[in-house]
Tab-separated table of C-alpha atoms in Angstrom:
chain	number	residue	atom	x	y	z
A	1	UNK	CA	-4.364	18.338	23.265
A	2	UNK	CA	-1.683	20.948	23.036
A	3	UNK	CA	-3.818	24.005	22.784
A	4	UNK	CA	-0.817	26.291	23.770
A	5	UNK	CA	1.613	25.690	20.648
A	6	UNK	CA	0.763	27.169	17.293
A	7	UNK	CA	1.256	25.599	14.615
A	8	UNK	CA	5.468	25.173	13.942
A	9	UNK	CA	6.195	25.371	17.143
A	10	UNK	CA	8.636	23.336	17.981
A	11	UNK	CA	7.715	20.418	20.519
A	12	UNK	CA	9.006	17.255	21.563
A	13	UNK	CA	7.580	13.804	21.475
A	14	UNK	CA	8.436	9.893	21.474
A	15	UNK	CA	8.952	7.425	19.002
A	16	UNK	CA	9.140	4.270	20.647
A	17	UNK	CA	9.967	5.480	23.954
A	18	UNK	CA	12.805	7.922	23.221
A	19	UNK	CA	12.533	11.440	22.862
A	20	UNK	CA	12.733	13.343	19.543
A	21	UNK	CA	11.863	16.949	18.559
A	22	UNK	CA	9.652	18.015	15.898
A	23	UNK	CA	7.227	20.745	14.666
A	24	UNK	CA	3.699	21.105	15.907
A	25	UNK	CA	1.342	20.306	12.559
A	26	UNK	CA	3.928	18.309	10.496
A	27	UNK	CA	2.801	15.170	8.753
A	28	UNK	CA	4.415	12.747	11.226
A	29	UNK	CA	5.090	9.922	8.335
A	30	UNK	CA	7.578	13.116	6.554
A	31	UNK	CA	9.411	13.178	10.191
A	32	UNK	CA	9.723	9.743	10.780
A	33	UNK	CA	11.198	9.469	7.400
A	34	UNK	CA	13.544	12.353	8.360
A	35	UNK	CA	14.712	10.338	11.777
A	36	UNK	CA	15.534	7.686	9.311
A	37	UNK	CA	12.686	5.325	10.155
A	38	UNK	CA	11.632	3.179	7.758
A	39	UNK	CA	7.020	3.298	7.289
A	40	UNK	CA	5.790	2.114	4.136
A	41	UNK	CA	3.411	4.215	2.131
A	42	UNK	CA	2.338	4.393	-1.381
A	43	UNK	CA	-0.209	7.392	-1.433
A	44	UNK	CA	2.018	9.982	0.175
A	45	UNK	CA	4.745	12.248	-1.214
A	46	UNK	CA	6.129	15.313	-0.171
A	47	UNK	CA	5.224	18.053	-2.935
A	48	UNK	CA	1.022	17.520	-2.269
A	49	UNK	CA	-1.091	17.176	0.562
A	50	UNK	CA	-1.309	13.882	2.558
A	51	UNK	CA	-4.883	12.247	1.637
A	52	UNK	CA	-4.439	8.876	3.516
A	53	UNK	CA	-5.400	6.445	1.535
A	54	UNK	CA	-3.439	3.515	0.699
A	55	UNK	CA	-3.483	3.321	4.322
A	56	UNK	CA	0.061	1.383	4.573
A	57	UNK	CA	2.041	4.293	7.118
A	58	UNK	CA	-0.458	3.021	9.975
A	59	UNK	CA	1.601	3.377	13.346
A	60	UNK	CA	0.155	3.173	16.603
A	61	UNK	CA	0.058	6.527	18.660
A	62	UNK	CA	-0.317	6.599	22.498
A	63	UNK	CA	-1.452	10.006	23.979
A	64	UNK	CA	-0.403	12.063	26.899
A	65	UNK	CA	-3.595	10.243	28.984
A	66	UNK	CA	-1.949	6.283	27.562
A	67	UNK	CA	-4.716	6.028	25.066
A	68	UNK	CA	-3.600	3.694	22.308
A	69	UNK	CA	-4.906	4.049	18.601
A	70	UNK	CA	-4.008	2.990	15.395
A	71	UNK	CA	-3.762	6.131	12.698
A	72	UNK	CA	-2.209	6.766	9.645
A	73	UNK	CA	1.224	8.751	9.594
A	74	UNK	CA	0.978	10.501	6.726
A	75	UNK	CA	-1.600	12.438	7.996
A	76	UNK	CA	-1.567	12.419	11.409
A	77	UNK	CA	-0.187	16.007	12.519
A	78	UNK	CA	3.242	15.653	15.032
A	79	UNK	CA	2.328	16.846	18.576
A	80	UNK	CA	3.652	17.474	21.610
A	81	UNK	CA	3.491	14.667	24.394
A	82	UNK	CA	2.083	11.314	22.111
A	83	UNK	CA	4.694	8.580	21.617
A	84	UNK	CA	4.695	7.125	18.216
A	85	UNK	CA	5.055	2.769	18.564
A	86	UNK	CA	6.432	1.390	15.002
A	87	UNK	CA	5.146	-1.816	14.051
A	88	UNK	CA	3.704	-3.163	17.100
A	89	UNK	CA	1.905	-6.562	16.988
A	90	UNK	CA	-1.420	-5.055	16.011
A	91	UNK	CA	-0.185	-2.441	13.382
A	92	UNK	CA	1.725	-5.084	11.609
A	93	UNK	CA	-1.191	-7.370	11.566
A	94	UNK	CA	-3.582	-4.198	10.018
A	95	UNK	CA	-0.954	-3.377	7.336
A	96	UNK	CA	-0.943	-7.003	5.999
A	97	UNK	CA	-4.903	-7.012	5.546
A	98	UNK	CA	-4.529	-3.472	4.196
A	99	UNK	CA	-1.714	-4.880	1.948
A	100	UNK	CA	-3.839	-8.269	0.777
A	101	UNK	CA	-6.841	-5.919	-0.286
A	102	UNK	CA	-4.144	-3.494	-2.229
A	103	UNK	CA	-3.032	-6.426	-3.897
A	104	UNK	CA	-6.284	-8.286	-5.264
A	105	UNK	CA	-6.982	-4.087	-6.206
A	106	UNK	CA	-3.438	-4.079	-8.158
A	107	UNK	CA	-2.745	-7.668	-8.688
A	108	UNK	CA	-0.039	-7.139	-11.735
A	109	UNK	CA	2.325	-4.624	-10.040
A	110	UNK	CA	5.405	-6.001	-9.285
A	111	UNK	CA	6.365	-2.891	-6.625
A	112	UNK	CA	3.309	-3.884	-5.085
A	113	UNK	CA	3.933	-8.000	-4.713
A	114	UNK	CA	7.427	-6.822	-3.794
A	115	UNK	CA	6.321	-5.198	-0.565
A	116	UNK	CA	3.454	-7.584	0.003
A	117	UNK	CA	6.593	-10.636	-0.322
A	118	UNK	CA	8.088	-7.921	2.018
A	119	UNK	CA	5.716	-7.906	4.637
A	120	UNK	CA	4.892	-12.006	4.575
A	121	UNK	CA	1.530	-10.823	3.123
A	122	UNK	CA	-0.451	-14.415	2.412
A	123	UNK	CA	-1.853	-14.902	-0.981
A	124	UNK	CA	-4.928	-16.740	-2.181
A	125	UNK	CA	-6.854	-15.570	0.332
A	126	UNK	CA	-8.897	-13.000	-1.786
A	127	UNK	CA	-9.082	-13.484	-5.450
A	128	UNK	CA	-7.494	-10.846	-7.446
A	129	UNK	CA	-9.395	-8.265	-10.039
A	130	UNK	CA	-7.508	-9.784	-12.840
A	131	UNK	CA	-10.408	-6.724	-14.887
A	132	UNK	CA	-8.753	-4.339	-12.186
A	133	UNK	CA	-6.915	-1.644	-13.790
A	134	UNK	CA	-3.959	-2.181	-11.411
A	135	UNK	CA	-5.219	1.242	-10.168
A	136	UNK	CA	-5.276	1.558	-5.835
A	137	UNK	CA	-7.350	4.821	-5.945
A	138	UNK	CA	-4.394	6.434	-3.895
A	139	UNK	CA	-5.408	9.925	-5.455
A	140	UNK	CA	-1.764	10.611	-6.186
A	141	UNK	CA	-1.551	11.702	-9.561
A	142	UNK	CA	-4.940	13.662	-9.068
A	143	UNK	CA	-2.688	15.556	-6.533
A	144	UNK	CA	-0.070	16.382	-8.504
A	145	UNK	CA	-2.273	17.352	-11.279
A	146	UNK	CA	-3.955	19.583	-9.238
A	147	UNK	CA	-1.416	20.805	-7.060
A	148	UNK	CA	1.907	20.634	-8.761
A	149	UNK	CA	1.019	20.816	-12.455
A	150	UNK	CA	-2.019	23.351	-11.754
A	151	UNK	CA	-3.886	21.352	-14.718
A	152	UNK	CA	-6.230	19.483	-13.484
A	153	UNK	CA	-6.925	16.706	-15.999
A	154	UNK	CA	-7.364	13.953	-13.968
A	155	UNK	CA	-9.667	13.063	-10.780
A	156	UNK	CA	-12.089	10.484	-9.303
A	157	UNK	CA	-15.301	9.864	-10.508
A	158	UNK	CA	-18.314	7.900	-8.947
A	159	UNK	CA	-17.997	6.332	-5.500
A	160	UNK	CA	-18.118	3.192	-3.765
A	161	UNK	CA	-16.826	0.233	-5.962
A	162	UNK	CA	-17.752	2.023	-9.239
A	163	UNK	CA	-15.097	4.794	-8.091
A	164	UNK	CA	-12.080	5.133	-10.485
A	165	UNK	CA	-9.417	7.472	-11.151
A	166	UNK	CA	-10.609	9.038	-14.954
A	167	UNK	CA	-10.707	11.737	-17.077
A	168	UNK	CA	-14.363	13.543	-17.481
A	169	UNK	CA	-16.166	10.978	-19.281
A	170	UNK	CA	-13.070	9.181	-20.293
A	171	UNK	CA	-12.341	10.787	-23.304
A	172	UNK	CA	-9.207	12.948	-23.780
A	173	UNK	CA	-9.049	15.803	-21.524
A	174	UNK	CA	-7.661	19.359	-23.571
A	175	UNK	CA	-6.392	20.106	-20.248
A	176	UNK	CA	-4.059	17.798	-20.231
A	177	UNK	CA	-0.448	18.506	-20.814
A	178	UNK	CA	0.897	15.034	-21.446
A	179	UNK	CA	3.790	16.198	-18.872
A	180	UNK	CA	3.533	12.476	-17.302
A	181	UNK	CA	3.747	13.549	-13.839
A	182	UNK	CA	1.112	11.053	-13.031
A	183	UNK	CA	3.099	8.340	-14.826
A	184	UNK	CA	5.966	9.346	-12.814
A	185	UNK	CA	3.799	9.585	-9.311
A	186	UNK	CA	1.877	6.690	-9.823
A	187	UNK	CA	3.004	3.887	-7.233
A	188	UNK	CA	1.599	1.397	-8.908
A	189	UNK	CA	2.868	2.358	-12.814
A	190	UNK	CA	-0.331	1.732	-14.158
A	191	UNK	CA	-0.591	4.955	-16.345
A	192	UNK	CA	2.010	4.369	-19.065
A	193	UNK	CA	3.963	6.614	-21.323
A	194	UNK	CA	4.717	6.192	-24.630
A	195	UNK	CA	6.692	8.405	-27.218
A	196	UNK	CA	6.910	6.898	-31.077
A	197	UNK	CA	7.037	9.073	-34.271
A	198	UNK	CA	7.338	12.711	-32.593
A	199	UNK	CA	4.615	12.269	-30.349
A	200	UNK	CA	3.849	11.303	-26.591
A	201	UNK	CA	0.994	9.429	-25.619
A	202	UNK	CA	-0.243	9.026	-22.010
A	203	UNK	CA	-1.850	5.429	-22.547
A	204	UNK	CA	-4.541	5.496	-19.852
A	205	UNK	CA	-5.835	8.811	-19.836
A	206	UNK	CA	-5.577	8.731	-23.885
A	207	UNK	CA	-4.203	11.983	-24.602
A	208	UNK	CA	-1.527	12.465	-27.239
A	209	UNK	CA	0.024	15.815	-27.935
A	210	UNK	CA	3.031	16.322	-30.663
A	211	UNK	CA	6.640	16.861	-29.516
A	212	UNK	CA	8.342	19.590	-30.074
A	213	UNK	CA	12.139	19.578	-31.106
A	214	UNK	CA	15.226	20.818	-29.498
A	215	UNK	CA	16.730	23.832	-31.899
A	216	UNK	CA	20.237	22.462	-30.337
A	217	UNK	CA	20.050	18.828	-30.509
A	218	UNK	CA	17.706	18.207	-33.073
A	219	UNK	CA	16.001	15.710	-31.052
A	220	UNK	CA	12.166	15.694	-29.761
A	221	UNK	CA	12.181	16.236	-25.781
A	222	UNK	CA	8.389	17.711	-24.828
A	223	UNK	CA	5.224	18.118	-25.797
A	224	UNK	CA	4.725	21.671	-27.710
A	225	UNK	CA	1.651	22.009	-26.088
A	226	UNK	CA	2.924	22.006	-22.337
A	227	UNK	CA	5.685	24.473	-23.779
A	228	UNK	CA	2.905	26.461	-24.347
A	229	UNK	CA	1.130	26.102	-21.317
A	230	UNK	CA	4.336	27.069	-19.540
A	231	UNK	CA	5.161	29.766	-21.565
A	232	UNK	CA	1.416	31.801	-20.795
A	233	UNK	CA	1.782	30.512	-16.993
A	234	UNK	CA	5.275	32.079	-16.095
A	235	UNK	CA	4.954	34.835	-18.441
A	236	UNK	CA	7.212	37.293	-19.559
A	237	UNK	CA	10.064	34.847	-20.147
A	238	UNK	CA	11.742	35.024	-23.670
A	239	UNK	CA	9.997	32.500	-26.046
A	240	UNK	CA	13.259	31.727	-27.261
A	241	UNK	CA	13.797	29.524	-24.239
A	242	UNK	CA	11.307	27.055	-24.742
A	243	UNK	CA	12.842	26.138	-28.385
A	244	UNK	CA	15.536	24.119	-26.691
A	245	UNK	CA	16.155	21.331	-24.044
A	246	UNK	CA	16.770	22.179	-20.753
A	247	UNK	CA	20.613	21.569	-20.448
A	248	UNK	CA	21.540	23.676	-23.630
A	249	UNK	CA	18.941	26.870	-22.860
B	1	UNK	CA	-30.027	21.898	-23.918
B	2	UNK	CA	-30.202	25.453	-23.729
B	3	UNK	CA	-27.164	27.088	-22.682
B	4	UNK	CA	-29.285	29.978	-22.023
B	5	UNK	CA	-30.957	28.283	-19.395
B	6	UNK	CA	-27.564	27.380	-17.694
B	7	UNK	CA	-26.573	30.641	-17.984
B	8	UNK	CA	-29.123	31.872	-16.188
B	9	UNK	CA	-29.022	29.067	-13.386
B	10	UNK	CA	-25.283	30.280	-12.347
B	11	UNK	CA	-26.220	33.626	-13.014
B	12	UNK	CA	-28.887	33.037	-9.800
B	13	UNK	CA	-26.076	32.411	-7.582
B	14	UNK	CA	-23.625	34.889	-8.858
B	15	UNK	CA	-21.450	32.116	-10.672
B	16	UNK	CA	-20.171	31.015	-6.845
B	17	UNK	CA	-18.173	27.970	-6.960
B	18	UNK	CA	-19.218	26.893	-3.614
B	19	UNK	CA	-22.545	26.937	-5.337
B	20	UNK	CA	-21.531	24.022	-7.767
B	21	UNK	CA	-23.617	21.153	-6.304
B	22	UNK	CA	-26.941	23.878	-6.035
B	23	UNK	CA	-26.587	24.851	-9.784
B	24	UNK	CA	-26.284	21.088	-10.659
B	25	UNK	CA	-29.714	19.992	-8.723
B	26	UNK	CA	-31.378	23.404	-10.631
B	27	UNK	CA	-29.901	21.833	-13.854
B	28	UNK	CA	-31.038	18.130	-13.120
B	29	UNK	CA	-34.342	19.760	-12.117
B	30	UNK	CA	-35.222	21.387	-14.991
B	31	UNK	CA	-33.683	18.715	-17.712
B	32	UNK	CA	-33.990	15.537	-15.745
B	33	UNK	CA	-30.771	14.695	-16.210
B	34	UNK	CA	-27.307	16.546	-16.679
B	35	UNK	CA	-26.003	16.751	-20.237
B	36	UNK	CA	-22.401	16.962	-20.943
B	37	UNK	CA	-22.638	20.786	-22.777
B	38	UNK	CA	-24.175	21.533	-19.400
B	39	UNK	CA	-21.764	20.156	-17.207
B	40	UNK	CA	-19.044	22.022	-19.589
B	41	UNK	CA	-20.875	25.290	-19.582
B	42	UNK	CA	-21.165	25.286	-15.874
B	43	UNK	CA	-17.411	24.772	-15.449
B	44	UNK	CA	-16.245	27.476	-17.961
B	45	UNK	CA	-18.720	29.902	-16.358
B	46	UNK	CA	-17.672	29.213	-12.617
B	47	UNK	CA	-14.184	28.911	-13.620
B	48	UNK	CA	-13.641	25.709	-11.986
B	49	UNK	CA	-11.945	22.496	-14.100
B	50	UNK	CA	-14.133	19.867	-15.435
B	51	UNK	CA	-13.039	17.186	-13.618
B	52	UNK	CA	-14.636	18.618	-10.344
B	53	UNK	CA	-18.169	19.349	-12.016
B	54	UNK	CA	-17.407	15.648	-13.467
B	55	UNK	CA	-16.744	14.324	-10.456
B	56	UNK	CA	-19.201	15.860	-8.691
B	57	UNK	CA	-21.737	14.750	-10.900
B	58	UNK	CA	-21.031	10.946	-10.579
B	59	UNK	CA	-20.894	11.103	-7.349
B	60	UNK	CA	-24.427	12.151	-6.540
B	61	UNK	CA	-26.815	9.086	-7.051
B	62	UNK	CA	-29.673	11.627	-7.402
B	63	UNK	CA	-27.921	12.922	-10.877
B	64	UNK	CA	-28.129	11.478	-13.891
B	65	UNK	CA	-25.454	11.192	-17.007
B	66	UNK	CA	-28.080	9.791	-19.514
B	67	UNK	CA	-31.417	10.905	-20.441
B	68	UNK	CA	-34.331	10.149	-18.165
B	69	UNK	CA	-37.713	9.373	-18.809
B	70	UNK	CA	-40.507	11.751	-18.290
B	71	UNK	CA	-42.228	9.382	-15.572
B	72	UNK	CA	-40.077	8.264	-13.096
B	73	UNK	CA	-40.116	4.935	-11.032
B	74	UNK	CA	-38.046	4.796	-8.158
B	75	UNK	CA	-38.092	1.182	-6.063
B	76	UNK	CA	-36.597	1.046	-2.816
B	77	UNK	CA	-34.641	-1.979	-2.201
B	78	UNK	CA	-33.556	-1.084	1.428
B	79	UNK	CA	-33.458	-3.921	4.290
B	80	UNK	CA	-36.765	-4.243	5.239
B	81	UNK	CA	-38.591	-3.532	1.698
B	82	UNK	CA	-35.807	-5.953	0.199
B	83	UNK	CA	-37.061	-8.760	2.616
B	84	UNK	CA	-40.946	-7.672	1.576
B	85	UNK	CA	-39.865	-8.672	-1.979
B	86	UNK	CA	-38.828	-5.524	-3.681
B	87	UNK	CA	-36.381	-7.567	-6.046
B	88	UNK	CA	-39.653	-9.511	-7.325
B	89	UNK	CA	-41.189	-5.994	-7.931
B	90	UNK	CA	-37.901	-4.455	-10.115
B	91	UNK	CA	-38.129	-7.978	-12.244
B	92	UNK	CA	-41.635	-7.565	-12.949
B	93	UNK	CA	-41.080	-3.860	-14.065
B	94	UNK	CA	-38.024	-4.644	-16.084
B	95	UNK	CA	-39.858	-7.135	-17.691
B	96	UNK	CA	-42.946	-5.196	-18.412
B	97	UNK	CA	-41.106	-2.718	-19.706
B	98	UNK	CA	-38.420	-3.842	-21.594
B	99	UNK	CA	-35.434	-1.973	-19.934
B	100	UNK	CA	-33.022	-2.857	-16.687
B	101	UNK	CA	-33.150	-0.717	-13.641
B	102	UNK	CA	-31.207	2.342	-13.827
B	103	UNK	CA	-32.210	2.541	-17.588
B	104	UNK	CA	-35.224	4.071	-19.404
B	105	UNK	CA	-37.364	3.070	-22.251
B	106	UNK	CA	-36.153	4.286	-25.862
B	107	UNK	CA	-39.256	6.379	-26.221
B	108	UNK	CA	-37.953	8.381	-23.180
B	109	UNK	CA	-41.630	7.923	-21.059
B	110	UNK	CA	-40.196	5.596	-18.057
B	111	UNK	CA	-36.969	4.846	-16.105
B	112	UNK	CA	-36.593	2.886	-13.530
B	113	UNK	CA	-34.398	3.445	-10.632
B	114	UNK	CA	-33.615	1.622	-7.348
B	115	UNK	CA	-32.558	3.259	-4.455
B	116	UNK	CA	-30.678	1.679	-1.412
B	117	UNK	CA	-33.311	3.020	1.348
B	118	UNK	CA	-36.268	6.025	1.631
B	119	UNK	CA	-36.410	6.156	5.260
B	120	UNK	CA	-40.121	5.011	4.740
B	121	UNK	CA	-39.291	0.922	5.763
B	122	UNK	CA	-43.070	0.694	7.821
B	123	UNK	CA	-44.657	0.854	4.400
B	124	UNK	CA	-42.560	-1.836	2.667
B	125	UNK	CA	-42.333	-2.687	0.081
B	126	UNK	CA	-42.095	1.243	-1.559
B	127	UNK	CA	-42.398	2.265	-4.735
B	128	UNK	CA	-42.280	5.562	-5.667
B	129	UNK	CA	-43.846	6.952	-8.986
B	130	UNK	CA	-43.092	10.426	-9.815
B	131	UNK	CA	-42.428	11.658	-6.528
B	132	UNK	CA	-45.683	10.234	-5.523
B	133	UNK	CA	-45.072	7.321	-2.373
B	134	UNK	CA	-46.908	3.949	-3.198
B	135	UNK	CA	-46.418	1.671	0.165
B	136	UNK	CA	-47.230	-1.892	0.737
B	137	UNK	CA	-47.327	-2.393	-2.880
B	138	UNK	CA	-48.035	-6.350	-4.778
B	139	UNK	CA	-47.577	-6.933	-8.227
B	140	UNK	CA	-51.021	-6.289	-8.654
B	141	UNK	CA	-51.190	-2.533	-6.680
B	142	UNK	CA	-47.871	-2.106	-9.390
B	143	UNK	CA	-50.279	-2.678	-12.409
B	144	UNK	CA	-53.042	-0.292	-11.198
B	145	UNK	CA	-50.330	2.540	-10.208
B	146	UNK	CA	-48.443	2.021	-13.568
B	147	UNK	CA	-52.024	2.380	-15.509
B	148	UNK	CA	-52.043	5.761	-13.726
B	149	UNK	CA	-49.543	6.885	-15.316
B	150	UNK	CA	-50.531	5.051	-19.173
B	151	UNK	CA	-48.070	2.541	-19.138
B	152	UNK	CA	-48.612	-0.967	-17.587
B	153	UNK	CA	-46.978	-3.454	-20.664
């Protein structure tokens, strides 16, 4: 281990064989991305924490001592010394499984049979969830609730195969803002969004909160309540503000 | 449920967060099972969102969203008391009683639960009656244990 950098120090390391440098404690799926290489993932983006668990960035990382293992990018922390091996025989063959099982999970979403056609995933092998919410449990828009939006509406309940992404007791959570960040997040678009007669509706969490309407353009653009919400978490910021659209405050 | 009495439970740990999972075992002590004012009254009062408590709550086998019955009946249906024929002994008790496992009985007297292992597989088949263990149990044993307890049809 490399005991003698802190973490951000910069160090240097391989990616298949040739040397690169990067920062001690990174996620090393966010710098492989930087170098331009191409890993897919569906649970990780940039603004939250890495949580591993679409399990699709697998890569295979060979220590300082030549120890080969099979780990997830997203999550694994860049160090100094390890060389990072892209798609080797074994990592390709562990990201189709991973990708069959994702797809009996979500068998309706067309980014997901896109990659799987991508990756020469098989079908009819395992039979798909057609009562499957198209939901992979990748905890995304939990994260962004929590750490982005700060309104944590949203998380997993139960465990095992009863686990699901819900809302406490799946009714409509007061918390929620209707900002769809979740419907934007979500890698598999099964959340939904839906604005008809002056209000917005986030379809699987079932919360519906009026819009409110631009003084400029006349025209609804967000919810009055996450105005609101806004408004009491920055503080101190002229109401008048949040009576218009962004591009005519 | 008394909000009073949930008060008081997160008052005993000096409404800690960290002290969430504590506070709902106290709570599922007392009431048997964790009612949703509860659950809400614990998360105002530690300041943490509902969807944690929620979460937390669900995850735990050993809590309960509904209502449980004042006598409890808890078969084991690990490995070794599955093979002993604990399935035959969750029939006959849903039968007798009217109600599936994991449910209870309308009057709110009995629930019965199954559990995936007690650590206890010698004495297979297990069934466990109000805390009280009940090992190599038959059909039969069942019907003099239930009596016990007032309830056997």
């Amino acid at each position: 281990m490399s005991e003698q950098h802190p973490f951000g120090a910069p160090v240097t390391f391989r990616i298949g064989g040739r040397p690169y440098e990067g920062t001690y404690g990174d996620s090393l799926l966010e710098t492989l991305h930087r170098y331009g290489y191409e890993v897919p993932s569906l649970c990780h983006h940039e603004a939250v924490s890495a949580y591993g668990a679409c399990r699709l960035c697998l890569v295979e990382v060979v220590d300082k001592r030549g120890r080969h293992k099979i780990t997830t990018s997203c999550n694994f922390p860049v160090q100094a010394g390890i060389d990072v091996l892209l798609d080797t025989p074994d990592v390709v063959r562990h990201r189709r499984v991973v990708l069959e099982l994702l797809l009996a999970m979500a068998p309706r979403s067309p980014e997901l049979r896109a990659l799987a056609a991508e990756h020469d995933v098989p079908g009819g092998r395992l039979e798909p969830d057609e009562s499957a919410e198209d939901c992979i449990l990748c905890g995304l828009c939990e994260r962004v609730c929590r750490e982005v939006v700060g309104a944590n509406a949203i998380a997993m309940s139960a465990r095992g195969t009863a686990k699901r992404m819900t809302t406490p007791y799946d009714a409509e959570n007061p918390a929620c803002i209707a900002c769809g960040a979740c419907v934007y997040v979500c890698p598999t678009r099964c959340i939904g969004l839906e604005e008809a007669d002056g209000k917005r509706t986030i379809l699987r969490w079932g919360r519906t909160l009026p819009l409110a309407v631009c003084q400029q353009t006349g025209r609804a653009f967000t919810p009055q309540f996450l105005l609101e919400h806004y408004a009491k978490k920055l503080g101190g910021l002229d109401e008048k503000v949040f009576r218009k659209a962004p591009p005519y405050r | 449920m008394d909000l009073a009495k949930v008060d008081r439970i997160v008052d005993k740990y000096q409404g800690s967060p960290a002290a969430l999972l504590p506070i709902l075992q106290d709570i599922q002590a007392q009431e048997n099972w964790l009612p949703r004012e509860a659950l809400q009254r614990v998360a105002d009062k530690l300041q943490v969102p509902l969807t944690r408590v929620y979460g937390m709550a669900t995850f735990f086998r050993a809590f309960s969203l509904k209502p449980r019955g004042k006598h409890i009946c808890t078969v084991c249906m690990g490995t070794a008391c599955h093979v002993r024929g604990a399935p035959k002994l969750v029939e006959k008790i849903e039968r007798d009683m009217k109600i599936r496992a994991g449910e209870t009985t309308p009057d709110l007297e009995f629930t019965l639960e199954t559990v995936n292992c007690v650590g206890a597989c010698a004495l297979g088949p297990l069934v466990i009656l109000d805390g009280t263990y009940h090992g190599n149990i038959t059909s039969a044993k069942l019907d003099k244990v239930l009596k016990g307890i007032g309830r056997t049809k």
